[in-house]
Coordinates of C-alpha atoms in Angstrom, one line a residue:
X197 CA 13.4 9.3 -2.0
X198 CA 15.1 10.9 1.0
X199 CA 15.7 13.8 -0.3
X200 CA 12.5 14.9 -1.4
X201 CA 10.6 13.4 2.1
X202 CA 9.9 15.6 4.9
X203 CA 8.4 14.6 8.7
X204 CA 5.8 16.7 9.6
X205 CA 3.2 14.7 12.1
X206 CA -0.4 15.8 12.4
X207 CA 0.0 15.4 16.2
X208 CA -2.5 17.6 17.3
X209 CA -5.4 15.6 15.0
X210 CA -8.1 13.1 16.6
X211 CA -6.8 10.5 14.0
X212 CA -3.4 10.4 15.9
X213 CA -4.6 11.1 19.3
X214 CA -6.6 7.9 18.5
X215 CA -3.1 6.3 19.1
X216 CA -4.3 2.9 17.0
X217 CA -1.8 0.4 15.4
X218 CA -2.1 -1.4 11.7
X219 CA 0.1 -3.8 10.6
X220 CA 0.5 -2.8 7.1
X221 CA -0.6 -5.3 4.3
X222 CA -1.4 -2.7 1.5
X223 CA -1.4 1.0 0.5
X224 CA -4.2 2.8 -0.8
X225 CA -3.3 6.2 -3.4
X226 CA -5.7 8.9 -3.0
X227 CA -6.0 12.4 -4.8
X228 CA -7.2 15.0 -2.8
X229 CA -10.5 15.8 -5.1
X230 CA -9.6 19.5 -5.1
X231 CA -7.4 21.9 -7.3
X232 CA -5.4 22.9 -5.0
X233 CA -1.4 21.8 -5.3
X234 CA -0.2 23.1 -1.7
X235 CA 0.5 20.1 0.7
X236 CA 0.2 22.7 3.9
X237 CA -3.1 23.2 3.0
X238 CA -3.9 19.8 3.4
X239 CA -1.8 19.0 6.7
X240 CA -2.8 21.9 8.3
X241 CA -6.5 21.0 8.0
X242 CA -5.6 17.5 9.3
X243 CA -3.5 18.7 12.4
X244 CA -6.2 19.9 14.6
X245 CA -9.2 18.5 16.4
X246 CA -12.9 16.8 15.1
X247 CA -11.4 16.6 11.5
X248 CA -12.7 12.7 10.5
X249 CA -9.7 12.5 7.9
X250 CA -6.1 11.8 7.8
X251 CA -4.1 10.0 5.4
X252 CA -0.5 8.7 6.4
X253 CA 1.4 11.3 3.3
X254 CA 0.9 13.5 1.3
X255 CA 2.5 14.1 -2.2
X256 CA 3.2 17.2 -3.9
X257 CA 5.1 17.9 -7.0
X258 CA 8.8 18.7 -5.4
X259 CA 8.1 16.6 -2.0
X260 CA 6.2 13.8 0.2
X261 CA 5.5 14.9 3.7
X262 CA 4.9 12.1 5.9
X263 CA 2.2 12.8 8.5
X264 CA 1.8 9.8 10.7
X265 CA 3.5 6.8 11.6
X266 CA 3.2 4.3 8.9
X267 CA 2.2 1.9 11.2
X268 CA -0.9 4.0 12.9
X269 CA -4.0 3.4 11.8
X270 CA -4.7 6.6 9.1
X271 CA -8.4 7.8 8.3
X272 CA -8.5 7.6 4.9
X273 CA -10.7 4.9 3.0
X274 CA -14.3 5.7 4.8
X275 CA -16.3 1.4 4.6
X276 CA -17.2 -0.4 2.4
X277 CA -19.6 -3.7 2.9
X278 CA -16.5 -6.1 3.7
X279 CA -15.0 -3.6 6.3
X280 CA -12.3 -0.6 5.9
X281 CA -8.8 -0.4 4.1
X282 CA -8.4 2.0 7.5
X283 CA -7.4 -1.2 9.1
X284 CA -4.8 -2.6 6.6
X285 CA -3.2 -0.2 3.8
X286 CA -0.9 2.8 4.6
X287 CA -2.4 6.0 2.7
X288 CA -1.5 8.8 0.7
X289 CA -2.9 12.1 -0.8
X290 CA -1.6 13.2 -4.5
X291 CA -1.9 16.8 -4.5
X292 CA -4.2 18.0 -7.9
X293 CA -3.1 21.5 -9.7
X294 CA -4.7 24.7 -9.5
X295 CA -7.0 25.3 -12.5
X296 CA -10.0 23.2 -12.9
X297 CA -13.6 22.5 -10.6
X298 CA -16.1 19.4 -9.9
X299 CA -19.1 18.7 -10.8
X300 CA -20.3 15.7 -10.0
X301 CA -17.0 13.6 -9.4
X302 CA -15.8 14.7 -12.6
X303 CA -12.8 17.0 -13.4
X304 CA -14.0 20.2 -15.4
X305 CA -11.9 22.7 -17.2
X306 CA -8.9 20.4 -16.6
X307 CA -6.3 20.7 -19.3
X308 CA -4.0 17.8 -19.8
X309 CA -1.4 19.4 -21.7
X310 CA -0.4 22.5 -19.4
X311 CA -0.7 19.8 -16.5
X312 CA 1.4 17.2 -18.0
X313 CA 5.1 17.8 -16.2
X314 CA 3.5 18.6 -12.8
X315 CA 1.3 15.2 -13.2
X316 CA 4.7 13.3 -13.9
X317 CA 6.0 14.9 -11.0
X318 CA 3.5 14.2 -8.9
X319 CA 3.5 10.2 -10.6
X320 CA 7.2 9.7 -9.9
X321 CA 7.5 11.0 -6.7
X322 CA 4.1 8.5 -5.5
X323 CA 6.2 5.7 -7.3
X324 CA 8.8 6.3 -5.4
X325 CA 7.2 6.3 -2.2
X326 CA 5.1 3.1 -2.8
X327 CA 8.6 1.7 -3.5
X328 CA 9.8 2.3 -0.1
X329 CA 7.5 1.7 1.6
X330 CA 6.7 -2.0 -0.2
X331 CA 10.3 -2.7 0.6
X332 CA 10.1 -1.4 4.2
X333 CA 7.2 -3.8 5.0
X334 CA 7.8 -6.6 2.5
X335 CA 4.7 -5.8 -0.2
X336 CA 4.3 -7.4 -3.3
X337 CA 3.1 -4.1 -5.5
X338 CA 1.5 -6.8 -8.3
X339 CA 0.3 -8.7 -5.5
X340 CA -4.0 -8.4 -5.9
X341 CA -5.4 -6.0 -3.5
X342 CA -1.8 -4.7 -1.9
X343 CA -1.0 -1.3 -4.1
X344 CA -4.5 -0.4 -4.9
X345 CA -6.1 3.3 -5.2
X346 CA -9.4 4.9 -3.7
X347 CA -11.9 3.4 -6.8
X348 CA -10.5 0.2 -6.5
X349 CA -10.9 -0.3 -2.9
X350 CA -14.4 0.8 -4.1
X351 CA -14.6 -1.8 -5.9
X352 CA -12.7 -4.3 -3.2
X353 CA -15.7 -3.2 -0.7
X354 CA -13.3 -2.0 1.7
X355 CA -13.7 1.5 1.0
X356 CA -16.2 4.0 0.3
X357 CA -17.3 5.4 -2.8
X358 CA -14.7 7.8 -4.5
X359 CA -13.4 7.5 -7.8
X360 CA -9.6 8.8 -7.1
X361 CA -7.6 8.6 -8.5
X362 CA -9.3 7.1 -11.6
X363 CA -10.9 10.1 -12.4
X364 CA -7.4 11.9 -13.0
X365 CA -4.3 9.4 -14.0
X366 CA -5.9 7.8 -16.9
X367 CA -6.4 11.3 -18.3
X368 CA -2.2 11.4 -18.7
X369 CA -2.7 7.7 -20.3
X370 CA -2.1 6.1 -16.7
X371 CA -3.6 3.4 -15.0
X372 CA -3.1 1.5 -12.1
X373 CA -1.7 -1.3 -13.1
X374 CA 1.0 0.7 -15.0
X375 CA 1.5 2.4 -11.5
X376 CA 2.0 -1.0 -9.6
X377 CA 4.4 -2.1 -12.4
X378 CA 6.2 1.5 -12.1
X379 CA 6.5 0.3 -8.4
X380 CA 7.9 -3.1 -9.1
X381 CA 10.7 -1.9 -11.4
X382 CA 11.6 1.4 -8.8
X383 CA 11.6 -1.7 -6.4
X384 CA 14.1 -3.9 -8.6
X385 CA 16.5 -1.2 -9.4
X386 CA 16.9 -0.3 -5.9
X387 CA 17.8 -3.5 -4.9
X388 CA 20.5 -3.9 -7.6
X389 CA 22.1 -0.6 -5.8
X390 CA 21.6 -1.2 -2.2
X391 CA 24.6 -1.7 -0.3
X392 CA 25.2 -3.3 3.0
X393 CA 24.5 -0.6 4.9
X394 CA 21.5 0.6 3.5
X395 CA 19.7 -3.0 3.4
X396 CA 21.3 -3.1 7.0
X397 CA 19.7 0.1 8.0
X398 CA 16.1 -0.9 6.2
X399 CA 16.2 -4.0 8.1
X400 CA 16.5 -2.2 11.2
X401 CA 13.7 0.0 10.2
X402 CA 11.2 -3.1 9.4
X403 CA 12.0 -4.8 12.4
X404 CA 11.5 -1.4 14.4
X405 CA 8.1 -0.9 12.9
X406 CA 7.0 -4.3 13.3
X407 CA 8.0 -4.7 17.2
X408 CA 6.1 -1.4 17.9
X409 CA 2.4 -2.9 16.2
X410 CA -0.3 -3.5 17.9
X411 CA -0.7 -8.0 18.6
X412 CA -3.4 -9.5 17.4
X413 CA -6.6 -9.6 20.3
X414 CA -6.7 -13.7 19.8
X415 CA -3.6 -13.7 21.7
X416 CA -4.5 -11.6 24.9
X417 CA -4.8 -14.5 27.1
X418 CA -1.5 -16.7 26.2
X419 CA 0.1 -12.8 26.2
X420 CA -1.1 -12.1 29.8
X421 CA 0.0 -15.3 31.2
X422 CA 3.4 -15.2 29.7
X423 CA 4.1 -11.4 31.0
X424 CA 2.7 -12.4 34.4
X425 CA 4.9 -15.9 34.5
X426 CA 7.9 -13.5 33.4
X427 CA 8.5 -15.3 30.1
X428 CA 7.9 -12.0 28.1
X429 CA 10.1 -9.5 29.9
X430 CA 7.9 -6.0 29.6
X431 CA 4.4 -5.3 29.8
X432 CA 1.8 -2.6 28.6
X433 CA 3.6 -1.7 25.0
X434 CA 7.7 -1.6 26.9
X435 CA 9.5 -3.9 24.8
X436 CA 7.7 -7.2 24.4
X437 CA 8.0 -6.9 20.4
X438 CA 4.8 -9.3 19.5
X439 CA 4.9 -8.0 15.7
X440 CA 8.2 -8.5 15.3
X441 CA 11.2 -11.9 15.1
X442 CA 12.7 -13.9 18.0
X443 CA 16.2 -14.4 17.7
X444 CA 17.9 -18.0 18.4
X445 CA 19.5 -16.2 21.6
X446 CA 15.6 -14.9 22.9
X447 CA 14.4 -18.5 22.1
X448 CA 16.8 -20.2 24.5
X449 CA 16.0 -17.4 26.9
X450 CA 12.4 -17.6 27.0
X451 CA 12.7 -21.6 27.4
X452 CA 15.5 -21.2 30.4
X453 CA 12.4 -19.0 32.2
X454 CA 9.7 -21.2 31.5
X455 CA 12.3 -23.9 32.8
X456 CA 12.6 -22.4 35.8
X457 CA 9.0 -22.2 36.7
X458 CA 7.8 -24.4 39.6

């Protein structure tokens, strides 16, 4: 996967600027409802001010361009009437060909055949990225409600009404739940090839993300007292690490302060 993934932040969008924090129990696949197979199109509309969308990827046939943190809180499900995928699931676009219109929701003038390698392209290149990232935050892909697409959060009330991308993969004989056991498999292959290092280097990674989310707001007030009472060395988002593990060595630490109170 890092090969064909590319960095490019939407740091001049509102979405980013919002500066909000997920910790990430899902990811939600979106297509972006438009025949149009150019990623720049897409990020370039995102990177600028009062645009009310922005997913965290987007996925083109050669590439995935990352465009926010996986951890910030992405624009990208709308609500539904139990709340918003925005607050849980990473998100990515699938970038449609050039060729066909809408009407309605539905694809016209789309032709399966010509558009039959660039789909698979597209397909493999979002399997691999659901990979990764399920193995960089610890997601079970066949896990109900964790790899899910657009409709299906639909469905799930936590996003709004689109039909992505059930309106398009079934047309190539896809479905979802072939996509999340596509997922599973990338998943299990990698880890019978992943050396030391690598696992080393994802762990980093995980922990990395997870110290930089957002705590919970049920623990404001135990969180306040315990920076003030210098039990929690930090303060205001510099190093206090709520999301992430405490080492044996950090344990013994925080208890030798808290000792030392009077």
């Amino acid at each position: 996967m890092d090969d064909r993934k590319e960095t490019q932040l939407v740091t001049n969008s509102d979405c980013y600027r919002a500066g909000k924090t997920i910790r990430p129990t899902g990811i939600m696949v979106h297509s972006t409802g438009v025949a149009q197979p150019d990623p720049q199109v897409f990020i370039k509309s995102w990177n600028q001010p009062g645009k009310d969308a922005c997913a965290h990827a987007v996925v083109s046939r050669d590439k995935v361009i990352q465009t926010l943190p996986w951890t910030m809180r992405g624009w990208h499900a709308g609500k539904g009437e139990k709340g918003s995928a925005n607050n849980t699931h990473i998100s990515f676009e699938c970038c449609e060909p050039a060729g066909h219109t809408y009407q309605g929701g539905t694809m016209i003038g789309y032709d399966v055949e010509k558009n039959e390698a660039y789909f698979r392209a597209i397909y493999q290149n979002a399997v691999a990225l659901c990979a990764d990232l399920c193995r960089q935050f610890g997601l079970d892909p066949m896990k109900p409600g964790v790899v899910i697409c657009h409709a299906e959060g639909s469905k799930l009330g936590i996003a709004s009404n689109h039909a992505d991308v059930l309106h398009w993969w079934p047309k190539h004989g896809v479905t979802m739940d072939d996509f999340r056991a596509a997922v599973k498999a990338a998943m299990e292959e990698e880890a019978e090839n992943v050396t030391q290092q690598q696992f080393n280097a994802m762990m980093a990674e995980y922990l990395k993300q997870a110290g930089n989310a957002a705590p919970a707001s049920w623990s404001q007030q135990a969180r306040t007292w315990a920076e003030k009472a210098g039990i929690i060395a930090g303060g205001e988002g510099k190093g206090e690490r709520y999301g992430s593990f405490a080492t044996r060595e950090e344990i013994v630490q925080m208890l030798w302060r808290l000792s030392q109170q009077k």
